[in-house]
Amino acid sequence: ELDQANQTLQLAATIGGTNNAAYLHLISILRLKQRRIPDAAAARDKMLDLYPEMLENPVVLSNAAWLYVHQQQPQKALELLEKAEAHGAECPKDTVYIRALIHSGANELDKAEAVLRRVVLPDGQLLLFEETTDVKLAMLFTEVLVLNKKAEEAQCLVGPIVDASTVINGRTHVVTLCALEGQAAVLRALAKPAAAVALLQPLVADLKRQLGDHELALSAVGLLAKCLLDLFLQHRVESSAVGGMPLSEAGVQTLREL
């Protein structure tokens, strides 16, 4: 509900001013959510310039690091993560997600997997899901497992993740739909495109209805297109030993639309 958040912050600014530390912190987060990265960075930098003591807050450090990731400055993000992690138990779980994402983006999949495994599978048992952040950590873990050629292990996790998100957020919540997308990605990695397509088609429609052309919806659309192509190519190979069969006109049209 970003529009409502923006209205509330503007009202707060009329009372406390736009140089208030809390206002600058929250407006930076909001602008990041709105994908207004330069505006988010400007608010963050102004906050830290006026209130350098905010760097003693692990939540502020985590949010600032996340913004640096979006600015394509992973080294600066890692420096802030180390400061946040020095706070021990006060450090938010988001830092684990951000650190793993940085490793994954650098193709350091073993490092990303190790960081997430310690949290998602402590002592070899799936973590107790208490909040949405737990779900997101587990979702990223399965994604890294797939990239690291461990789809069979990921398959054992995706069902409980979807169930947990359904309990915490509801079946039609964006996080739950993204968890279902992760389940479809695992099915694709296991060479089960038909099952992936069946799962993806309704959730793509739901994501597009809720988010329009947001990158989360487009990610699911892209995965659906890949699964449909996998399915068509699989059918072509299996249908004939001589030459196979071309994509149907309906199939070609579906891929063009996606």
mmCIF file of C-alpha atoms in Angstrom:
data_model
loop_
_atom_site.group_PDB
_atom_site.id
_atom_site.type_symbol
_atom_site.label_atom_id
_atom_site.label_comp_id
_atom_site.label_asym_id
_atom_site.label_seq_id
_atom_site.Cartn_x
_atom_site.Cartn_y
_atom_site.Cartn_z
ATOM 1 C CA GLU A 1 0.000 0.000 0.000
ATOM 2 C CA LEU A 2 2.714 2.399 -1.117
ATOM 3 C CA ASP A 3 0.425 5.310 -1.990
ATOM 4 C CA GLN A 4 -1.060 5.296 1.498
ATOM 5 C CA ALA A 5 2.415 5.038 3.015
ATOM 6 C CA ASN A 6 3.508 8.043 0.974
ATOM 7 C CA GLN A 7 0.511 10.105 2.128
ATOM 8 C CA THR A 8 1.184 9.203 5.756
ATOM 9 C CA LEU A 9 4.849 10.195 5.486
ATOM 10 C CA GLN A 10 3.972 13.513 3.870
ATOM 11 C CA LEU A 11 1.598 14.196 6.743
ATOM 12 C CA ALA A 12 4.347 13.300 9.203
ATOM 13 C CA ALA A 13 6.680 15.729 7.428
ATOM 14 C CA THR A 14 4.277 18.623 8.063
ATOM 15 C CA ILE A 15 4.604 17.887 11.782
ATOM 16 C CA GLY A 16 8.229 16.844 12.239
ATOM 17 C CA GLY A 17 9.848 18.273 9.111
ATOM 18 C CA THR A 18 11.725 16.565 6.298
ATOM 19 C CA ASN A 19 15.064 16.597 8.124
ATOM 20 C CA ASN A 20 13.789 14.274 10.841
ATOM 21 C CA ALA A 21 15.904 11.100 11.139
ATOM 22 C CA ALA A 22 12.934 8.738 11.249
ATOM 23 C CA TYR A 23 11.306 10.471 8.270
ATOM 24 C CA LEU A 24 14.471 10.234 6.175
ATOM 25 C CA HIS A 25 14.915 6.564 7.050
ATOM 26 C CA LEU A 26 11.332 5.670 6.149
ATOM 27 C CA ILE A 27 11.180 7.798 3.005
ATOM 28 C CA SER A 28 14.367 6.082 1.800
ATOM 29 C CA ILE A 29 12.720 2.671 2.275
ATOM 30 C CA LEU A 30 9.545 3.852 0.528
ATOM 31 C CA ARG A 31 11.422 5.248 -2.468
ATOM 32 C CA LEU A 32 13.300 1.963 -2.754
ATOM 33 C CA LYS A 33 9.987 0.068 -2.739
ATOM 34 C CA GLN A 34 8.810 2.440 -5.481
ATOM 35 C CA ARG A 35 11.990 1.650 -7.455
ATOM 36 C CA ARG A 36 13.021 5.323 -7.257
ATOM 37 C CA ILE A 37 16.612 4.389 -6.475
ATOM 38 C CA PRO A 38 18.280 7.825 -6.838
ATOM 39 C CA ASP A 39 15.670 9.410 -4.540
ATOM 40 C CA ALA A 40 16.090 6.576 -2.030
ATOM 41 C CA ALA A 41 19.861 6.993 -2.036
ATOM 42 C CA ALA A 42 19.578 10.765 -1.617
ATOM 43 C CA ALA A 43 17.354 10.337 1.460
ATOM 44 C CA ARG A 44 19.703 7.722 2.936
ATOM 45 C CA ASP A 45 22.782 9.862 2.369
ATOM 46 C CA LYS A 46 21.093 12.929 3.854
ATOM 47 C CA MET A 47 20.055 10.923 6.914
ATOM 48 C CA LEU A 48 23.568 9.603 7.495
ATOM 49 C CA ASP A 49 25.089 13.027 6.928
ATOM 50 C CA LEU A 50 22.770 14.708 9.463
ATOM 51 C CA TYR A 51 22.598 11.785 11.895
ATOM 52 C CA PRO A 52 25.794 9.670 11.683
ATOM 53 C CA GLU A 53 24.755 7.979 14.926
ATOM 54 C CA MET A 54 22.082 6.142 12.897
ATOM 55 C CA LEU A 55 24.890 3.866 11.708
ATOM 56 C CA GLU A 56 24.798 2.331 15.178
ATOM 57 C CA ASN A 57 21.333 0.944 14.424
ATOM 58 C CA PRO A 58 21.492 -2.548 12.805
ATOM 59 C CA VAL A 59 18.117 -2.083 11.087
ATOM 60 C CA VAL A 60 19.295 1.145 9.465
ATOM 61 C CA LEU A 61 22.534 -0.588 8.428
ATOM 62 C CA SER A 62 20.589 -3.466 6.881
ATOM 63 C CA ASN A 63 18.272 -1.172 4.921
ATOM 64 C CA ALA A 64 21.194 0.950 3.741
ATOM 65 C CA ALA A 65 23.018 -2.194 2.587
ATOM 66 C CA TRP A 66 19.947 -3.376 0.659
ATOM 67 C CA LEU A 67 19.830 -0.038 -1.149
ATOM 68 C CA TYR A 68 23.521 -0.346 -2.070
ATOM 69 C CA VAL A 69 22.690 -3.715 -3.658
ATOM 70 C CA HIS A 70 20.141 -1.954 -5.863
ATOM 71 C CA GLN A 71 22.789 0.635 -6.710
ATOM 72 C CA GLN A 72 25.071 -2.170 -7.938
ATOM 73 C CA GLN A 73 27.586 -1.463 -5.161
ATOM 74 C CA PRO A 74 27.915 -4.854 -3.423
ATOM 75 C CA GLN A 75 31.191 -4.037 -1.660
ATOM 76 C CA LYS A 76 29.654 -1.080 0.166
ATOM 77 C CA ALA A 77 26.683 -3.284 1.031
ATOM 78 C CA LEU A 78 28.985 -5.934 2.515
ATOM 79 C CA GLU A 79 30.787 -3.326 4.638
ATOM 80 C CA LEU A 80 27.487 -2.242 6.190
ATOM 81 C CA LEU A 81 26.390 -5.852 6.654
ATOM 82 C CA GLU A 82 29.504 -6.560 8.714
ATOM 83 C CA LYS A 83 28.691 -3.614 10.971
ATOM 84 C CA ALA A 84 25.092 -4.811 11.344
ATOM 85 C CA GLU A 85 26.158 -8.391 12.082
ATOM 86 C CA ALA A 86 28.479 -7.112 14.838
ATOM 87 C CA HIS A 87 25.318 -6.344 16.834
ATOM 88 C CA GLY A 88 24.704 -10.076 17.284
ATOM 89 C CA ALA A 89 21.161 -11.014 18.228
ATOM 90 C CA GLU A 90 19.928 -7.489 17.477
ATOM 91 C CA CYS A 91 20.886 -7.930 13.828
ATOM 92 C CA PRO A 92 17.812 -8.418 11.584
ATOM 93 C CA LYS A 93 17.472 -11.600 9.533
ATOM 94 C CA ASP A 94 17.425 -9.476 6.392
ATOM 95 C CA THR A 95 21.215 -9.321 6.527
ATOM 96 C CA VAL A 96 21.408 -13.057 5.809
ATOM 97 C CA TYR A 97 19.185 -12.623 2.747
ATOM 98 C CA ILE A 98 21.226 -9.678 1.459
ATOM 99 C CA ARG A 99 24.596 -11.400 1.977
ATOM 100 C CA ALA A 100 23.382 -14.569 0.225
ATOM 101 C CA LEU A 101 21.971 -12.540 -2.653
ATOM 102 C CA ILE A 102 25.294 -10.754 -3.134
ATOM 103 C CA HIS A 103 27.159 -14.095 -3.218
ATOM 104 C CA SER A 104 24.608 -15.518 -5.645
ATOM 105 C CA GLY A 105 24.868 -12.483 -7.917
ATOM 106 C CA ALA A 106 28.654 -12.939 -7.978
ATOM 107 C CA ASN A 107 28.122 -16.611 -8.940
ATOM 108 C CA GLU A 108 29.531 -17.675 -5.577
ATOM 109 C CA LEU A 109 26.826 -20.280 -5.192
ATOM 110 C CA ASP A 110 28.608 -22.426 -2.603
ATOM 111 C CA LYS A 111 29.026 -19.376 -0.341
ATOM 112 C CA ALA A 112 25.399 -18.331 -0.821
ATOM 113 C CA GLU A 113 24.222 -21.858 -0.078
ATOM 114 C CA ALA A 114 26.334 -22.094 3.086
ATOM 115 C CA VAL A 115 25.076 -18.738 4.419
ATOM 116 C CA LEU A 116 21.446 -19.761 3.891
ATOM 117 C CA ARG A 117 21.809 -23.369 5.005
ATOM 118 C CA ARG A 118 22.922 -22.271 8.475
ATOM 119 C CA VAL A 119 19.640 -20.380 8.904
ATOM 120 C CA VAL A 120 17.145 -22.408 6.858
ATOM 121 C CA LEU A 121 18.360 -25.864 7.917
ATOM 122 C CA PRO A 122 19.899 -25.432 11.374
ATOM 123 C CA ASP A 123 21.050 -28.824 12.638
ATOM 124 C CA GLY A 124 19.668 -30.327 9.437
ATOM 125 C CA GLN A 125 16.049 -29.495 10.336
ATOM 126 C CA LEU A 126 13.888 -26.985 8.471
ATOM 127 C CA LEU A 127 13.566 -23.752 10.442
ATOM 128 C CA LEU A 128 10.369 -22.880 12.287
ATOM 129 C CA PHE A 129 8.536 -20.359 10.112
ATOM 130 C CA GLU A 130 7.470 -17.423 12.282
ATOM 131 C CA GLU A 131 7.354 -14.503 9.849
ATOM 132 C CA THR A 132 7.537 -13.590 6.167
ATOM 133 C CA THR A 133 11.304 -13.058 6.352
ATOM 134 C CA ASP A 134 11.713 -16.749 7.221
ATOM 135 C CA VAL A 135 9.719 -17.662 4.125
ATOM 136 C CA LYS A 136 11.828 -15.394 1.917
ATOM 137 C CA LEU A 137 15.069 -16.867 3.263
ATOM 138 C CA ALA A 138 13.849 -20.385 2.521
ATOM 139 C CA MET A 139 12.673 -19.324 -0.945
ATOM 140 C CA LEU A 140 16.096 -17.895 -1.763
ATOM 141 C CA PHE A 141 17.726 -21.065 -0.443
ATOM 142 C CA THR A 142 15.730 -23.257 -2.858
ATOM 143 C CA GLU A 143 16.586 -20.883 -5.701
ATOM 144 C CA VAL A 144 20.291 -21.174 -4.903
ATOM 145 C CA LEU A 145 19.993 -24.961 -4.642
ATOM 146 C CA VAL A 146 18.482 -25.103 -8.142
ATOM 147 C CA LEU A 147 21.252 -22.902 -9.531
ATOM 148 C CA ASN A 148 23.784 -25.131 -7.774
ATOM 149 C CA LYS A 149 22.363 -28.266 -9.449
ATOM 150 C CA LYS A 150 20.647 -29.553 -6.294
ATOM 151 C CA ALA A 151 17.027 -29.504 -7.422
ATOM 152 C CA GLU A 152 16.238 -32.791 -5.674
ATOM 153 C CA GLU A 153 17.042 -31.262 -2.293
ATOM 154 C CA ALA A 154 15.067 -28.137 -3.187
ATOM 155 C CA GLN A 155 12.067 -30.313 -4.053
ATOM 156 C CA CYS A 156 11.845 -31.473 -0.437
ATOM 157 C CA LEU A 157 11.596 -27.872 0.787
ATOM 158 C CA VAL A 158 9.232 -26.071 -1.585
ATOM 159 C CA GLY A 159 6.032 -27.704 -0.312
ATOM 160 C CA PRO A 160 6.580 -26.726 3.355
ATOM 161 C CA ILE A 161 7.602 -23.222 2.242
ATOM 162 C CA VAL A 162 4.364 -22.701 0.308
ATOM 163 C CA ASP A 163 2.348 -24.085 3.230
ATOM 164 C CA ALA A 164 4.117 -21.771 5.684
ATOM 165 C CA SER A 165 3.557 -18.692 3.538
ATOM 166 C CA THR A 166 -0.103 -19.614 3.108
ATOM 167 C CA VAL A 167 -0.531 -19.727 6.887
ATOM 168 C CA ILE A 168 1.421 -16.513 7.509
ATOM 169 C CA ASN A 169 0.319 -14.411 4.525
ATOM 170 C CA GLY A 170 -2.669 -16.089 2.854
ATOM 171 C CA ARG A 171 -2.951 -18.088 -0.355
ATOM 172 C CA THR A 172 -3.223 -15.112 -2.745
ATOM 173 C CA HIS A 173 -0.521 -12.960 -1.122
ATOM 174 C CA VAL A 174 2.331 -11.991 -3.423
ATOM 175 C CA VAL A 175 4.900 -13.788 -1.247
ATOM 176 C CA THR A 176 2.909 -17.021 -1.431
ATOM 177 C CA LEU A 177 2.547 -16.675 -5.203
ATOM 178 C CA CYS A 178 6.314 -16.173 -5.458
ATOM 179 C CA ALA A 179 6.810 -19.297 -3.331
ATOM 180 C CA LEU A 180 4.634 -21.189 -5.813
ATOM 181 C CA GLU A 181 6.772 -19.777 -8.621
ATOM 182 C CA GLY A 182 9.788 -21.210 -6.824
ATOM 183 C CA GLN A 183 8.053 -24.572 -6.715
ATOM 184 C CA ALA A 184 7.501 -24.346 -10.469
ATOM 185 C CA ALA A 185 11.180 -23.493 -11.004
ATOM 186 C CA VAL A 186 12.127 -26.660 -9.138
ATOM 187 C CA LEU A 187 9.750 -28.696 -11.307
ATOM 188 C CA ARG A 188 11.348 -27.228 -14.424
ATOM 189 C CA ALA A 189 14.821 -28.110 -13.110
ATOM 190 C CA LEU A 190 13.574 -31.678 -12.603
ATOM 191 C CA ALA A 191 12.432 -31.795 -16.262
ATOM 192 C CA LYS A 192 8.719 -31.651 -15.399
ATOM 193 C CA PRO A 193 7.550 -28.731 -17.562
ATOM 194 C CA ALA A 194 3.906 -29.848 -17.767
ATOM 195 C CA ALA A 195 3.526 -29.755 -13.986
ATOM 196 C CA ALA A 196 5.324 -26.393 -13.885
ATOM 197 C CA VAL A 197 3.010 -24.904 -16.532
ATOM 198 C CA ALA A 198 -0.093 -26.116 -14.695
ATOM 199 C CA LEU A 199 1.172 -24.422 -11.539
ATOM 200 C CA LEU A 200 2.297 -21.212 -13.226
ATOM 201 C CA GLN A 201 -0.675 -20.324 -15.425
ATOM 202 C CA PRO A 202 -3.115 -19.315 -12.649
ATOM 203 C CA LEU A 203 -0.468 -17.639 -10.480
ATOM 204 C CA VAL A 204 0.824 -15.564 -13.423
ATOM 205 C CA ALA A 205 -2.703 -14.289 -13.964
ATOM 206 C CA ASP A 206 -3.002 -13.476 -10.265
ATOM 207 C CA LEU A 207 0.370 -11.704 -10.116
ATOM 208 C CA LYS A 208 -0.399 -9.616 -13.207
ATOM 209 C CA ARG A 209 -3.785 -8.688 -11.737
ATOM 210 C CA GLN A 210 -2.194 -7.578 -8.475
ATOM 211 C CA LEU A 211 1.068 -6.070 -9.734
ATOM 212 C CA GLY A 212 0.637 -5.217 -13.406
ATOM 213 C CA ASP A 213 4.053 -5.093 -15.088
ATOM 214 C CA HIS A 214 6.045 -5.176 -11.853
ATOM 215 C CA GLU A 215 9.282 -7.171 -12.099
ATOM 216 C CA LEU A 216 7.881 -9.914 -9.836
ATOM 217 C CA ALA A 217 5.032 -10.529 -12.269
ATOM 218 C CA LEU A 218 7.353 -10.377 -15.269
ATOM 219 C CA SER A 219 9.670 -12.924 -13.630
ATOM 220 C CA ALA A 220 6.804 -15.408 -13.402
ATOM 221 C CA VAL A 221 5.787 -14.655 -16.997
ATOM 222 C CA GLY A 222 9.338 -15.354 -18.146
ATOM 223 C CA LEU A 223 9.436 -18.652 -16.278
ATOM 224 C CA LEU A 224 6.102 -19.665 -17.792
ATOM 225 C CA ALA A 225 7.412 -18.909 -21.286
ATOM 226 C CA LYS A 226 10.503 -21.067 -20.640
ATOM 227 C CA CYS A 227 8.378 -23.931 -19.312
ATOM 228 C CA LEU A 228 6.023 -23.768 -22.290
ATOM 229 C CA LEU A 229 8.978 -23.872 -24.651
ATOM 230 C CA ASP A 230 10.419 -26.820 -22.710
ATOM 231 C CA LEU A 231 7.064 -28.562 -22.981
ATOM 232 C CA PHE A 232 6.736 -27.959 -26.700
ATOM 233 C CA LEU A 233 10.287 -29.116 -27.381
ATOM 234 C CA GLN A 234 9.818 -32.183 -25.173
ATOM 235 C CA HIS A 235 6.630 -33.045 -27.049
ATOM 236 C CA ARG A 236 8.391 -32.530 -30.366
ATOM 237 C CA VAL A 237 11.196 -34.931 -29.418
ATOM 238 C CA GLU A 238 8.848 -37.555 -28.019
ATOM 239 C CA SER A 239 6.263 -37.371 -30.802
ATOM 240 C CA SER A 240 8.441 -38.472 -33.688
ATOM 241 C CA ALA A 241 11.761 -40.127 -34.252
ATOM 242 C CA VAL A 242 12.049 -38.485 -37.688
ATOM 243 C CA GLY A 243 12.042 -34.739 -37.733
ATOM 244 C CA GLY A 244 9.640 -34.265 -34.866
ATOM 245 C CA MET A 245 6.757 -31.814 -35.166
ATOM 246 C CA PRO A 246 6.741 -28.000 -35.358
ATOM 247 C CA LEU A 247 5.354 -25.793 -32.650
ATOM 248 C CA SER A 248 1.603 -25.428 -33.026
ATOM 249 C CA GLU A 249 0.253 -22.040 -34.091
ATOM 250 C CA ALA A 250 -1.444 -21.750 -30.702
ATOM 251 C CA GLY A 251 1.841 -22.496 -28.984
ATOM 252 C CA VAL A 252 3.734 -19.917 -31.036
ATOM 253 C CA GLN A 253 1.065 -17.306 -30.305
ATOM 254 C CA THR A 254 1.170 -18.045 -26.564
ATOM 255 C CA LEU A 255 4.926 -17.574 -26.471
ATOM 256 C CA ARG A 256 4.672 -14.302 -28.434
ATOM 257 C CA GLU A 257 2.070 -12.960 -26.020
ATOM 258 C CA LEU A 258 4.216 -13.895 -23.005
#
